[in-house]
Coordinates of C-alpha atoms and ligand atoms in Angstrom, one line a residue:
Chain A
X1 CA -9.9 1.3 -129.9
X2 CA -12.4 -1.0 -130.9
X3 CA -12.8 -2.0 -134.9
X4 CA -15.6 -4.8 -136.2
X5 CA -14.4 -5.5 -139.8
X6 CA -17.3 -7.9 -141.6
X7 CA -17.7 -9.6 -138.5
X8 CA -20.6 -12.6 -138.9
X9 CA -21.3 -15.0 -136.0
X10 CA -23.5 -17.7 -136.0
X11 CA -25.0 -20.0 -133.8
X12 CA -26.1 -23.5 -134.3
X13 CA -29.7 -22.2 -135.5
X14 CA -29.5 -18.6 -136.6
X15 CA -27.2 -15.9 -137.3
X16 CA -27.0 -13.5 -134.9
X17 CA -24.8 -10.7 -136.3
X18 CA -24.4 -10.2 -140.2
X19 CA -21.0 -8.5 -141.6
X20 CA -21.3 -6.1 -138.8
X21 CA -18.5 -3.3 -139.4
X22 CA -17.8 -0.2 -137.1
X23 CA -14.9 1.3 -135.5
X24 CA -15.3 2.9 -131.8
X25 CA -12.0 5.5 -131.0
X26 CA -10.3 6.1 -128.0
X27 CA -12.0 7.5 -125.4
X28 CA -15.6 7.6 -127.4
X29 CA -18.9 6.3 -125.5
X30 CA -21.1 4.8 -128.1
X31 CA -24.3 3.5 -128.0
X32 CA -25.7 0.0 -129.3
X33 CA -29.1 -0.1 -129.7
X34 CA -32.1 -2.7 -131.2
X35 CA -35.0 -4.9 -130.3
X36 CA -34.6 -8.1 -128.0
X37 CA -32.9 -10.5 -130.0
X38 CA -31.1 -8.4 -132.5
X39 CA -27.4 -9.2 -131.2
X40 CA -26.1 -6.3 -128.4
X41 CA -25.0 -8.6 -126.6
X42 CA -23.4 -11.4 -128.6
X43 CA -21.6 -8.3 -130.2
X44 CA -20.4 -7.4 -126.8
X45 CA -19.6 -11.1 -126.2
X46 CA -17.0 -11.1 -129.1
X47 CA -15.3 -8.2 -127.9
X48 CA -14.4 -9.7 -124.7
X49 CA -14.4 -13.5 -126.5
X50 CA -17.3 -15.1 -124.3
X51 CA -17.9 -16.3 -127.7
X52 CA -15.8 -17.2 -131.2
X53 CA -16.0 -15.6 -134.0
X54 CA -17.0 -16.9 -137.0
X55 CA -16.1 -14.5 -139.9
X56 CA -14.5 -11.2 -140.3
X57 CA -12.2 -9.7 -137.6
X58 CA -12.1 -7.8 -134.5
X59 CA -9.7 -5.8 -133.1
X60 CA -10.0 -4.2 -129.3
X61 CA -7.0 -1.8 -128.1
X62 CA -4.3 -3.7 -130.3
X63 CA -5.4 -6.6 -129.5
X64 CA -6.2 -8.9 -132.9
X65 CA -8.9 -11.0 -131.8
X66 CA -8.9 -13.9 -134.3
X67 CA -5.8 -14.8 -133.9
X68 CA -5.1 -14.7 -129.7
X69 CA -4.3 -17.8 -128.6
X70 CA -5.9 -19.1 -125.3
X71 CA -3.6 -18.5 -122.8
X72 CA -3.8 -14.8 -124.2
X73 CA -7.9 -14.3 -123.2
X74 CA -7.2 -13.1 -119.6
X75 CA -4.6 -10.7 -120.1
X76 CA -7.4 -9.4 -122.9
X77 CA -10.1 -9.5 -120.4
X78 CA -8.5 -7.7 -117.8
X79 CA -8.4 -4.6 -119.9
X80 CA -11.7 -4.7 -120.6
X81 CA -14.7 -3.9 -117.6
X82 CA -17.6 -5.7 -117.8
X83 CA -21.3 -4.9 -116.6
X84 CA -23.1 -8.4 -117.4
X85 CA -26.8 -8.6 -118.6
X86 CA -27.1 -11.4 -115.9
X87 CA -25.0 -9.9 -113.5
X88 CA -22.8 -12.9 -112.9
X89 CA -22.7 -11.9 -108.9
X90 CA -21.1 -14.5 -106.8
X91 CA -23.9 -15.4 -103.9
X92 CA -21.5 -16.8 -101.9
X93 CA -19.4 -13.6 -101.2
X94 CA -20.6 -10.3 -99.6
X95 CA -20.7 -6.6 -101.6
X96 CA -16.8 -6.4 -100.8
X97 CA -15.1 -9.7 -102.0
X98 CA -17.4 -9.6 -105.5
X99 CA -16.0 -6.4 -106.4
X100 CA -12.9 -7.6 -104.4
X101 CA -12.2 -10.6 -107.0
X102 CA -11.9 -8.3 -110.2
X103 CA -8.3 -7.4 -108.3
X104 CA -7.8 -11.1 -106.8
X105 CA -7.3 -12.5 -110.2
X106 CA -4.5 -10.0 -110.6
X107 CA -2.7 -10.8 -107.6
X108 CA -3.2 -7.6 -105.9
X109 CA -2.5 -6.9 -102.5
X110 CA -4.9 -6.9 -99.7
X111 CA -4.5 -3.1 -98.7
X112 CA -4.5 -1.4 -102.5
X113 CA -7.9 -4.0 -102.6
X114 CA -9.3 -2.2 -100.0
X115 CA -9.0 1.0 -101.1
X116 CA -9.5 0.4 -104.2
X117 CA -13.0 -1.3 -103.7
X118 CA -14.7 1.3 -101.2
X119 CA -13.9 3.6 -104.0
X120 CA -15.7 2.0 -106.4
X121 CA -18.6 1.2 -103.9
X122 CA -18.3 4.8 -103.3
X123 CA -19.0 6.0 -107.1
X124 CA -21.8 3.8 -107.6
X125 CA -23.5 4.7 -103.8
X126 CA -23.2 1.7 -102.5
X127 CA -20.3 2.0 -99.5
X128 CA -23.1 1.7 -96.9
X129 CA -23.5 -2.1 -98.5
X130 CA -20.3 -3.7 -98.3
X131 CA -21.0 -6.5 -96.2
X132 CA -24.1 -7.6 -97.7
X133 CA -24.8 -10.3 -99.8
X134 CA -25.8 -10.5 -103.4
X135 CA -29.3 -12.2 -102.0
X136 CA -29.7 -9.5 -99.7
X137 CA -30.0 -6.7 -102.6
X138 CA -32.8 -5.2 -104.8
X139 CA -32.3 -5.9 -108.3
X140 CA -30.8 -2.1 -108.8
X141 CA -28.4 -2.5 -105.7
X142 CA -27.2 -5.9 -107.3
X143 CA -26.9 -3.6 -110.7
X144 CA -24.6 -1.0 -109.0
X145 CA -22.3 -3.8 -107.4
X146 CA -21.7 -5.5 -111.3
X147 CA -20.6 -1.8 -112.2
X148 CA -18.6 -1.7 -109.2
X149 CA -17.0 -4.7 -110.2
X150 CA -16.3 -3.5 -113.8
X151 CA -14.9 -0.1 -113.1
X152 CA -12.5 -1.3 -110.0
X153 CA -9.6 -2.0 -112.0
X154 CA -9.5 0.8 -114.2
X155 CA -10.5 -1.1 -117.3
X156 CA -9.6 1.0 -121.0
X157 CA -12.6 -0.1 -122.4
X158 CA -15.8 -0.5 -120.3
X159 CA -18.8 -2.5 -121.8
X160 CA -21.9 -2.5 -120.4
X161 CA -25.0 -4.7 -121.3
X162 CA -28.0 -3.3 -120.4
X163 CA -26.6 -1.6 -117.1
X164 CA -29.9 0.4 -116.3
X165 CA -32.2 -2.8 -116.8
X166 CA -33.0 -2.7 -113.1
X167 CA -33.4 0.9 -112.1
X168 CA -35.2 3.5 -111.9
X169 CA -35.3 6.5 -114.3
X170 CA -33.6 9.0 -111.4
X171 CA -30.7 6.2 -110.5
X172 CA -30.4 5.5 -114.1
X173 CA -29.5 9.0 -114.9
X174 CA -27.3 8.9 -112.3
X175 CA -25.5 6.0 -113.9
X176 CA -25.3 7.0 -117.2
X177 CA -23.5 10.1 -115.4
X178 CA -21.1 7.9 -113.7
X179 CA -20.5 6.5 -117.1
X180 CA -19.6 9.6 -118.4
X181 CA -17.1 10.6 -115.7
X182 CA -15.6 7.2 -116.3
X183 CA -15.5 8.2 -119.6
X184 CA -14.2 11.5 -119.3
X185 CA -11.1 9.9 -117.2
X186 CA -9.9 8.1 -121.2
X187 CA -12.1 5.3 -120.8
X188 CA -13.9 3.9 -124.0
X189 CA -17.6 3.3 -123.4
X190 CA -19.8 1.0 -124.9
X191 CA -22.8 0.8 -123.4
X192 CA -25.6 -2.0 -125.2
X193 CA -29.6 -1.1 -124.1
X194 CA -32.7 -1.0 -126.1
X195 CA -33.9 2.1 -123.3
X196 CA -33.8 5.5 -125.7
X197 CA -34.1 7.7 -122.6
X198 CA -30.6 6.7 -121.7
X199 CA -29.0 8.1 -125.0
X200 CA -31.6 10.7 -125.9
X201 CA -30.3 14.0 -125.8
X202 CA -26.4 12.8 -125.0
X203 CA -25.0 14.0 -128.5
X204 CA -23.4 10.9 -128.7
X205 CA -23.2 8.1 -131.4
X206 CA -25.8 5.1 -131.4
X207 CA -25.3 1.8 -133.5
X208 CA -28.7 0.4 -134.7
X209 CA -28.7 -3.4 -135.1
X210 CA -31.9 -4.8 -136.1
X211 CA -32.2 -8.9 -136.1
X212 CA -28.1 -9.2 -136.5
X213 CA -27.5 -6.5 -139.2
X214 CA -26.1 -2.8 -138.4
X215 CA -29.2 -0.9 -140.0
X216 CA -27.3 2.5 -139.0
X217 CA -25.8 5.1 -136.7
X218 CA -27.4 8.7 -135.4
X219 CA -26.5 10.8 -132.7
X220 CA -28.6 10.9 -129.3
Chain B
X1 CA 2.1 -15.8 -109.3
X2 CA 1.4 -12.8 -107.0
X3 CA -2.1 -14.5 -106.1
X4 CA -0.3 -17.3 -104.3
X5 CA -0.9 -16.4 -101.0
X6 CA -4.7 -15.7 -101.7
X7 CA -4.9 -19.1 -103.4
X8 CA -3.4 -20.9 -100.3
X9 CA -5.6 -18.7 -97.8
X10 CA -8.7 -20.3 -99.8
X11 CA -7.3 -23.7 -100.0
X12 CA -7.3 -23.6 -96.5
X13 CA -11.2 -22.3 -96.5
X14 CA -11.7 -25.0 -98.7
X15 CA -10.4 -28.0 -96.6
X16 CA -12.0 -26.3 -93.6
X17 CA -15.2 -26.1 -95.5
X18 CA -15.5 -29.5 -96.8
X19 CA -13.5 -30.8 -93.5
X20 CA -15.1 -34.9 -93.5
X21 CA -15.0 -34.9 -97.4
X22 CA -11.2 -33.9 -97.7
X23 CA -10.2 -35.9 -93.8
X24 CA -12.0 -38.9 -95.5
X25 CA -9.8 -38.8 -98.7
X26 CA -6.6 -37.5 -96.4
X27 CA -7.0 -41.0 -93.9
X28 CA -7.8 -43.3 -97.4
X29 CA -4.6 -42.1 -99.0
X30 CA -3.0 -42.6 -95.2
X31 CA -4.0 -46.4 -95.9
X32 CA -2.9 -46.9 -99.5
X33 CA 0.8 -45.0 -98.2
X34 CA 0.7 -47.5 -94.8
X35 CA 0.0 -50.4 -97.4
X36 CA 2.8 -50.1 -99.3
X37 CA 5.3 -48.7 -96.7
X38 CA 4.6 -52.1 -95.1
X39 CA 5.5 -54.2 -98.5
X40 CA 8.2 -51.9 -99.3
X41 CA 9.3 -52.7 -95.4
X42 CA 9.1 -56.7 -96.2
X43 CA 10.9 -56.7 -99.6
X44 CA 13.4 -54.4 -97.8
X45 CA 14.0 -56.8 -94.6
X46 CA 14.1 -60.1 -96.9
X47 CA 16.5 -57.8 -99.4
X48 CA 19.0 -57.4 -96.7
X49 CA 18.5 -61.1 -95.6
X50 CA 19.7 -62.2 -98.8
X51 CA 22.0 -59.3 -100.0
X52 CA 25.3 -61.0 -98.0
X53 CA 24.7 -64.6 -99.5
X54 CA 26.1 -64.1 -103.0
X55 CA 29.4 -63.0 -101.0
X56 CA 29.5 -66.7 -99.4
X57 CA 28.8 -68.0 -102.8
X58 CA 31.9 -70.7 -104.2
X59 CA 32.3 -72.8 -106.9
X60 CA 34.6 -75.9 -106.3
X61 CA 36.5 -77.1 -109.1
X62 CA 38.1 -80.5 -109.2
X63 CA 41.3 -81.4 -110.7
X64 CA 42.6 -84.5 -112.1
X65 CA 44.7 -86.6 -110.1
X66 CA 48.8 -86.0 -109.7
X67 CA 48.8 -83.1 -112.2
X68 CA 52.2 -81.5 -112.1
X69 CA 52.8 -78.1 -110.4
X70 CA 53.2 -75.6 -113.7
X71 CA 49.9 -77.5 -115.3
X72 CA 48.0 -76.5 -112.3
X73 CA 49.3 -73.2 -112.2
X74 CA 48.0 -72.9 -116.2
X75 CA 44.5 -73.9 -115.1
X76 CA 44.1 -70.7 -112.6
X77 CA 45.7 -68.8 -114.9
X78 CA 42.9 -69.5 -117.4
X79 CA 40.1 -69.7 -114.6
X80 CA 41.1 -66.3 -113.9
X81 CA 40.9 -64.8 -117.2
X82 CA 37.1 -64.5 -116.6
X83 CA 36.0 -61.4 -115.7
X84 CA 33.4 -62.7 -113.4
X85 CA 35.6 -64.8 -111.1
X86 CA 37.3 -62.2 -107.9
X87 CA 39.4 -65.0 -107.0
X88 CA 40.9 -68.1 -107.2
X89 CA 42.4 -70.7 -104.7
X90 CA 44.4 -73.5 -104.6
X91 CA 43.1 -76.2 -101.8
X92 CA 45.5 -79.4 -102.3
X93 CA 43.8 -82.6 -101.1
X94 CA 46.2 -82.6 -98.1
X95 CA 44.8 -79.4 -97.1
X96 CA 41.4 -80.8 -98.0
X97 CA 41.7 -83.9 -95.9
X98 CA 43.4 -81.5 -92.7
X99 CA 39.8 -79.4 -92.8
X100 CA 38.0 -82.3 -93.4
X101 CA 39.6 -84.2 -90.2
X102 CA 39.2 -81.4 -88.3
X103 CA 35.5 -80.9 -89.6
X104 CA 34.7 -84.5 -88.3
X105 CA 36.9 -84.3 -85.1
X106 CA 34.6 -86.1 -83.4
X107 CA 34.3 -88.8 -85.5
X108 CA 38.1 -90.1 -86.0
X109 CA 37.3 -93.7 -86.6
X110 CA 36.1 -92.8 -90.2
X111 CA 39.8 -92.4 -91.4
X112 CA 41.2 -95.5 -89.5
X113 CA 42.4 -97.6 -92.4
X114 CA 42.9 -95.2 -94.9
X115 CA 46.2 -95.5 -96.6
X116 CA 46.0 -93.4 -99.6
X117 CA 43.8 -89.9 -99.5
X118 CA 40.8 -90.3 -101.4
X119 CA 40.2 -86.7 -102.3
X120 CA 41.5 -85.0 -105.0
X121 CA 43.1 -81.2 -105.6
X122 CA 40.6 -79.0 -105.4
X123 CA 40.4 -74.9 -106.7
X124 CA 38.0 -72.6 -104.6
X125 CA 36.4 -69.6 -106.9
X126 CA 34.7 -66.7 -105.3
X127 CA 32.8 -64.4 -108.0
X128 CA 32.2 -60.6 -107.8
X129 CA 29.7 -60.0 -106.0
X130 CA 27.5 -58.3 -108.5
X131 CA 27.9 -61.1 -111.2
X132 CA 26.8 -63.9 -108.9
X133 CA 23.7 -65.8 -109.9
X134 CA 22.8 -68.6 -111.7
X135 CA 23.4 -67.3 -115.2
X136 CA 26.9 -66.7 -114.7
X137 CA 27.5 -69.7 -112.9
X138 CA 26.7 -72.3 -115.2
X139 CA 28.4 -70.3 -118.1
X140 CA 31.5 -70.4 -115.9
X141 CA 31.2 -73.9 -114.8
X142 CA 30.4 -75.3 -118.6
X143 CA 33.8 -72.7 -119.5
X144 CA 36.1 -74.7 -117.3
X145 CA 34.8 -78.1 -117.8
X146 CA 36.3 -77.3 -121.2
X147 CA 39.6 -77.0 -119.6
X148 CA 41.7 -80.0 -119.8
X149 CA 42.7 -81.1 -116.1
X150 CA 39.2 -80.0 -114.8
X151 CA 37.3 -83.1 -113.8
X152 CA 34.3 -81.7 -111.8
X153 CA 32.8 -78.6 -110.9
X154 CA 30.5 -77.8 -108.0
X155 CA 28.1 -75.2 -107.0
X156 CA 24.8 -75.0 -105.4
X157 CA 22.9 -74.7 -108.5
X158 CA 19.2 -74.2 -106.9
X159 CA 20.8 -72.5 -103.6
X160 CA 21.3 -69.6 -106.3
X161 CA 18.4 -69.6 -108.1
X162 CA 16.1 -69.6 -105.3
X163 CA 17.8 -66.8 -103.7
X164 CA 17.5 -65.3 -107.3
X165 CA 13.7 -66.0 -107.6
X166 CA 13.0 -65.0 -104.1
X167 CA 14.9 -61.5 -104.7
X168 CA 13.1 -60.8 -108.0
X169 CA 9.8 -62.2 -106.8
X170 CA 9.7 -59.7 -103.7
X171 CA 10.8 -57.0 -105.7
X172 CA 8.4 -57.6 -108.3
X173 CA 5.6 -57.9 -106.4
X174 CA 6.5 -54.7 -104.3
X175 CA 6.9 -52.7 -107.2
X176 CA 3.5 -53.6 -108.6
X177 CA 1.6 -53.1 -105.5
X178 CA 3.4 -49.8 -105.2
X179 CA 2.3 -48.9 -108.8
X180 CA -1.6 -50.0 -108.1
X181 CA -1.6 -48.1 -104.7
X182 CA -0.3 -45.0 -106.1
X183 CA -2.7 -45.0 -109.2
X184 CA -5.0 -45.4 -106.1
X185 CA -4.1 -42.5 -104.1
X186 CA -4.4 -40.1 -107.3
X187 CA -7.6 -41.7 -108.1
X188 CA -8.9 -40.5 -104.6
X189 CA -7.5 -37.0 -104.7
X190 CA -8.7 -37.2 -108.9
X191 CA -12.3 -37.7 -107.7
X192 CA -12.2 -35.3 -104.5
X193 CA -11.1 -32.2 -106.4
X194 CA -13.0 -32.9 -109.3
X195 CA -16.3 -33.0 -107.1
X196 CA -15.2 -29.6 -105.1
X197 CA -14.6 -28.0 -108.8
X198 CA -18.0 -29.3 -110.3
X199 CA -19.2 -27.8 -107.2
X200 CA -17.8 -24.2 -108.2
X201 CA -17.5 -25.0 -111.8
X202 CA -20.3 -21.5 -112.4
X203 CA -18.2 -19.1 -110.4
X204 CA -15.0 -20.4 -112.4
X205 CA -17.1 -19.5 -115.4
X206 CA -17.3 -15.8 -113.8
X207 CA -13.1 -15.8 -112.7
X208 CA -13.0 -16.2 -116.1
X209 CA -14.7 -13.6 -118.0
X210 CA -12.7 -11.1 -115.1
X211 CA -9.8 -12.2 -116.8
X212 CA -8.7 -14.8 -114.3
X213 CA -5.7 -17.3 -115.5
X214 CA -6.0 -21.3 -115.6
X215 CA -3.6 -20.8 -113.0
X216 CA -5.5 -19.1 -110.4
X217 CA -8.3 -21.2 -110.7
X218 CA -6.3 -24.2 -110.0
X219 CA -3.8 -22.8 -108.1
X220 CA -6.2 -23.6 -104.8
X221 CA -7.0 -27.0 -105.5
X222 CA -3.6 -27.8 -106.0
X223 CA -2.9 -26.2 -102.6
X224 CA -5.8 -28.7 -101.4
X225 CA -4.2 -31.8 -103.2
X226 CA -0.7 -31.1 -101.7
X227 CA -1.9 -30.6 -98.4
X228 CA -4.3 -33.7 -98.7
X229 CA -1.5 -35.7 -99.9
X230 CA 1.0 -34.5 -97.5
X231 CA -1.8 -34.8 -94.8
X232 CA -1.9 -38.7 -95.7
X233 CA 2.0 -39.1 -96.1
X234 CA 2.0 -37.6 -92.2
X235 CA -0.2 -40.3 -90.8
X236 CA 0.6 -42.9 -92.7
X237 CA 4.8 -42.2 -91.6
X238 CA 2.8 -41.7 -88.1
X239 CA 1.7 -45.7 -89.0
X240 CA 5.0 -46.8 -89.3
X241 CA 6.3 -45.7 -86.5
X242 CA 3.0 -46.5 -84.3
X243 CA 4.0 -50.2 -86.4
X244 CA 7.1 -50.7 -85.0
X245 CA 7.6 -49.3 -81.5
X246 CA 4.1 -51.8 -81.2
X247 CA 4.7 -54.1 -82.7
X248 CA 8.4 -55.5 -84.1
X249 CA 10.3 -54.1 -80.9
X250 CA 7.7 -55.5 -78.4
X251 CA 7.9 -58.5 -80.2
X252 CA 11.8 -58.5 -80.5
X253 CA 11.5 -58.8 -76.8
X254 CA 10.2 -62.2 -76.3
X255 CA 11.4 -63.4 -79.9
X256 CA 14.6 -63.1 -80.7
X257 CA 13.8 -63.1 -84.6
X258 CA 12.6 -59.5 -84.4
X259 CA 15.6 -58.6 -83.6
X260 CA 17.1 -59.0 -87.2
X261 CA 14.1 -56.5 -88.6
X262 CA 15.4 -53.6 -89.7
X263 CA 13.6 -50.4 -89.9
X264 CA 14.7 -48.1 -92.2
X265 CA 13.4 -45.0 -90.8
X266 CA 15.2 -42.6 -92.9
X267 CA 14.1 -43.9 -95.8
X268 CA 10.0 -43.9 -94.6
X269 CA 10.6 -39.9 -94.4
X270 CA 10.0 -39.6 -97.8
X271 CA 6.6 -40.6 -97.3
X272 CA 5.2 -37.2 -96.7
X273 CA 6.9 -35.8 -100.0
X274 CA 5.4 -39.0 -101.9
X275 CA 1.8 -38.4 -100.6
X276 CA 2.3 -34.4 -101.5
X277 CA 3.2 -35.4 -105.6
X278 CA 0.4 -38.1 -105.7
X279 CA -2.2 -35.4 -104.3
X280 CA -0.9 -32.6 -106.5
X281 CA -1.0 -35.5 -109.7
X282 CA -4.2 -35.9 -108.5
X283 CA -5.6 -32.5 -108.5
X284 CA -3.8 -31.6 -111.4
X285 CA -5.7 -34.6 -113.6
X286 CA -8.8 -33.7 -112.2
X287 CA -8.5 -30.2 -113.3
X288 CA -7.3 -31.1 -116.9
X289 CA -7.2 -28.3 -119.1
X290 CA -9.4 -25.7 -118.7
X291 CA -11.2 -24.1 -121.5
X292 CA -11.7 -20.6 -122.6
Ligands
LIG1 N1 -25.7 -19.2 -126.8 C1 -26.6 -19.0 -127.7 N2 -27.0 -20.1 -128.5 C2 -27.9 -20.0 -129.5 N3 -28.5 -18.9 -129.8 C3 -28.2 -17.8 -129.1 C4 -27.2 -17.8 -128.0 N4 -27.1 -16.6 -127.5 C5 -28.0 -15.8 -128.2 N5 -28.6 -16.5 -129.1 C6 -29.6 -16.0 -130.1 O1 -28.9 -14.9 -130.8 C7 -29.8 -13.8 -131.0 C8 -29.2 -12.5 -130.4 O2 -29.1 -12.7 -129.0 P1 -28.6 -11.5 -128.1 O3 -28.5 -12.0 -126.7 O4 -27.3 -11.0 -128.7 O5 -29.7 -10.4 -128.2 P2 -29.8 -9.0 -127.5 O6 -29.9 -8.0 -128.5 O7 -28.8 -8.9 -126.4 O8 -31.2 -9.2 -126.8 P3 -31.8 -8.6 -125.4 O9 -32.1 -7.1 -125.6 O10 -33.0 -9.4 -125.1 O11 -30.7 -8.8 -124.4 C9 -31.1 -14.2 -130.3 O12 -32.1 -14.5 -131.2 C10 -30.8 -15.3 -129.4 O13 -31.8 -16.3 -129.4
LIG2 MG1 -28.8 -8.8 -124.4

């Protein structure tokens, strides 16, 4: 689903992955784990092309990364869900609309929106919140809303970047569940956090990176 | 394409949202479209003016004295060999002296005394109507003078050419002002959707990385331009109208001049459609390409 094959990125300063190679199959959920500053999320960021990459190539459900032309990036994205470090909420739309826009950009009607959303608001325990704004949330409210947002539209791959950051160890738990339902359904997880309690004791696989280089893999 | 109708519903939020900014831009394009409706509305009224006068146009050639009857003929048949002249006719200078009497009825005693008539035979060319201007009529006149038998020609050489200059000059100018206005118009729906993107330009960051297309992100704006532009094309047509039931048929009352305006009405109906491409040019320059 998701092969790095010598994949180096720099930027202007520093290199911030190293010939990173791994392969993730279908329907895994993998774990990427390492210190502030060692590259989760840049390596997330290539998978989804928030940023270029330098050397090496990358190749997410077919997709050949390196060579996709522009025009090709949102067709990529849309198969991909995304829980942002930084959120990315909209403060000028309510609970709804923000989870609401992941179907907008696909021209999906009003009615399979609406259904589609309080479902997702539902598996992250958030239905009561749908009219609120992004403002009007604690931080671990706003957190549920971004995974709203990335598991509306069904993604095949769903990448999460420190998705527990804001939470509490009970709610995380609860996440990490919802993760694996998701995952169970076909989905591929990846999910980047430098938190050990999320993967200890899941029996699955965690990539170590360690300022930019893949320093290993064990199981949780 | 299927997000259309979202796109136009927030277009509309848009507008409604930012209502002085975009009624501002909407009445300054409604001035630069009145502008040049009203020198597109001149050059048309002096175009008609002077469209018949080429059909009047004649050229008088004048023959040598007591040519015979088949040498004559030869002349018009080579006169009409040009491809510019429509037709030729044969004035004799009895007929020219009849018209001329009956010209000058009033003033008889000019001709007492004369015993011989002083005028000579005359031909009357009338061009196609298309070919007429000054060009054509001093290539024609300096063709015949060549023609033995052909003594003089005659034409009103500046009549033409002024006519000609005032033509081109109107047009001319028109054209140019219509150019500058325009450039205008997109300029001011340019600079409004450019400052309503920069204003969003982080949440079009985030409609990307959810896999949103260049298309839906400017899909509203162009919504906004069009309706914008169309907005301004409406009240400037309004203008016109507003112009000329005011103004030129009050007028037209009292002044009999007025009366010869013409108002092409029809042809102002365009003015809508002309506002909706410059505001869509606009928005679509502002917008330029949008990177990934
Ligand atoms: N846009 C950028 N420009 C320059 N350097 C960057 C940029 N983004 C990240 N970096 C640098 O690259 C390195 C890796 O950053 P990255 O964000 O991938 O780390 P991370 O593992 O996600 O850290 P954290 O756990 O704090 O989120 C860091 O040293 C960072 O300073
Ligand atoms: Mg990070």
């Amino acid at each position: 689903m998701i092969h790095f094959h010598n994949v180096t990125k720099e930027y202007e300063n520093q290199t911030a992955l190293r010939n990173i190679t791994f392969s993730v199959g279908k329907g895994e959920m993998v774990f990427i784990t390492g210190h502030s500053g060692s590259g989760k999320t840049t390596l997330l960021k290539l998978i989804y092309l928030a940023e270029k990459i330098d050397k090496g190539s990358i190749s997410v459900s077919g997709w050949e990364l390196e060579k996709l032309a522009e025009s090709g990036i949102p067709f990529l994205r849309r198969n991909i869900g995304i829980v942002f470090q930084d959120f990315k909420l909209l403060a000028n739309r309510n609970v709804f609309e923000n989870v609401a826009l992941a179907l907008r950009i696909r021209g999906m009607g009003e009615k399979e929106i609406k259904g589609k959303v309080f479902e997702a608001l539902k598996t992250v325990y958030l239905r009561h919140k749908t009219d609120s704004y992004p403002k009007a949330l604690s931080g671990g409210e706003q957190q549920k809303v971004v995974i709203a947002r990335a598991i509306v539209a069904d993604p095949t791959v769903l990448l999460a970047d420190e998705p527990t950051g804001n939470l509490d160890p009970d709610t995380a738990s609860g996440i990490i569940r919802t993760f694996k339902e998701i995952n169970a359904c076909g989905t591929t997880v990846l999910i980047a956090t430098h938190n050990r309690e999320l993967f200890r004791n899941t029996g699955r696989r965690v990539i170590k990176l360690d300022a930019g280089n893949l320093i290993g893999e064990e199981l949780g | 394409m299927k997000f259309l109708p979202y796109s136009f519903n927030i277009s509309i939020q848009s507008l409604i949202r930012d209502k002085w900014i975009n009624l501002l831009s909407m009445v300054t394009i409604a001035a630069g479209l009145f502008i040049i409706s009203l020198a597109f509305f001149l050059a048309y009224n002096i175009d008609m003016a002077t469209e018949k006068l080429p059909e009047k146009f004649t050229m008088l050639l004048y023959l040598e004295d007591n040519l015979q009857k088949e040498y004559t003929d030869n002349i018009i048949n080579s006169v009409k060999k040009n491809k510019a002249v429509l037709s030729v006719k044969y004035i004799s200078k009895e007929d020219a002296l009849k018209e001329l009497k009956s010209a000058l009825k009033n003033s008889n005693y000019i001709f007492e005394g004369l015993e011989e008539n002083p005028l000579p035979d005359a031909l009357e060319l009338k061009l196609r109507k298309d070919l007429v201007g000054p060009e054509t009529a001093k290539k024609i006149s300096e063709e015949v003078l060549k023609i033995k038998g052909v003594s003089e020609v005659d034409y009103g050489e500046t009549f033409l050419s002024t006519i000609q200059y005032i033509r081109i000059g109107i047009k001319t100018i028109g054209i140019i002002m219509a150019i500058i206005l325009s450039a205008g118009i997109i300029f001011v729906c340019y600079s409004t959707v450019k400052m309503l993107y920069y204003r969003r330009q982080e949440e079009f960051e985030t409609f990307k990385l959810l896999g949103a297309t260049r298309g839906f992100i400017r899909a509203p704006f162009i919504f906004e331009g069009a309706i914008i532009g169309l907005g301004g094309g409406l009240l400037s047509l309004f203008g016109m109208y507003v112009f000329y039931y005011m103004v030129i048929l009050k007028f037209s009352v009292t002044i009999p001049f007025f009366k010869m305006i013409l108002f092409p009405s029809d042809l102002f109906l365009v003015l809508p459609f002309l506002g909706m491409l410059l505001g869509i040019a606009g928005a679509a320059l502002a917008l330029g390409r949008l990177k990934y």
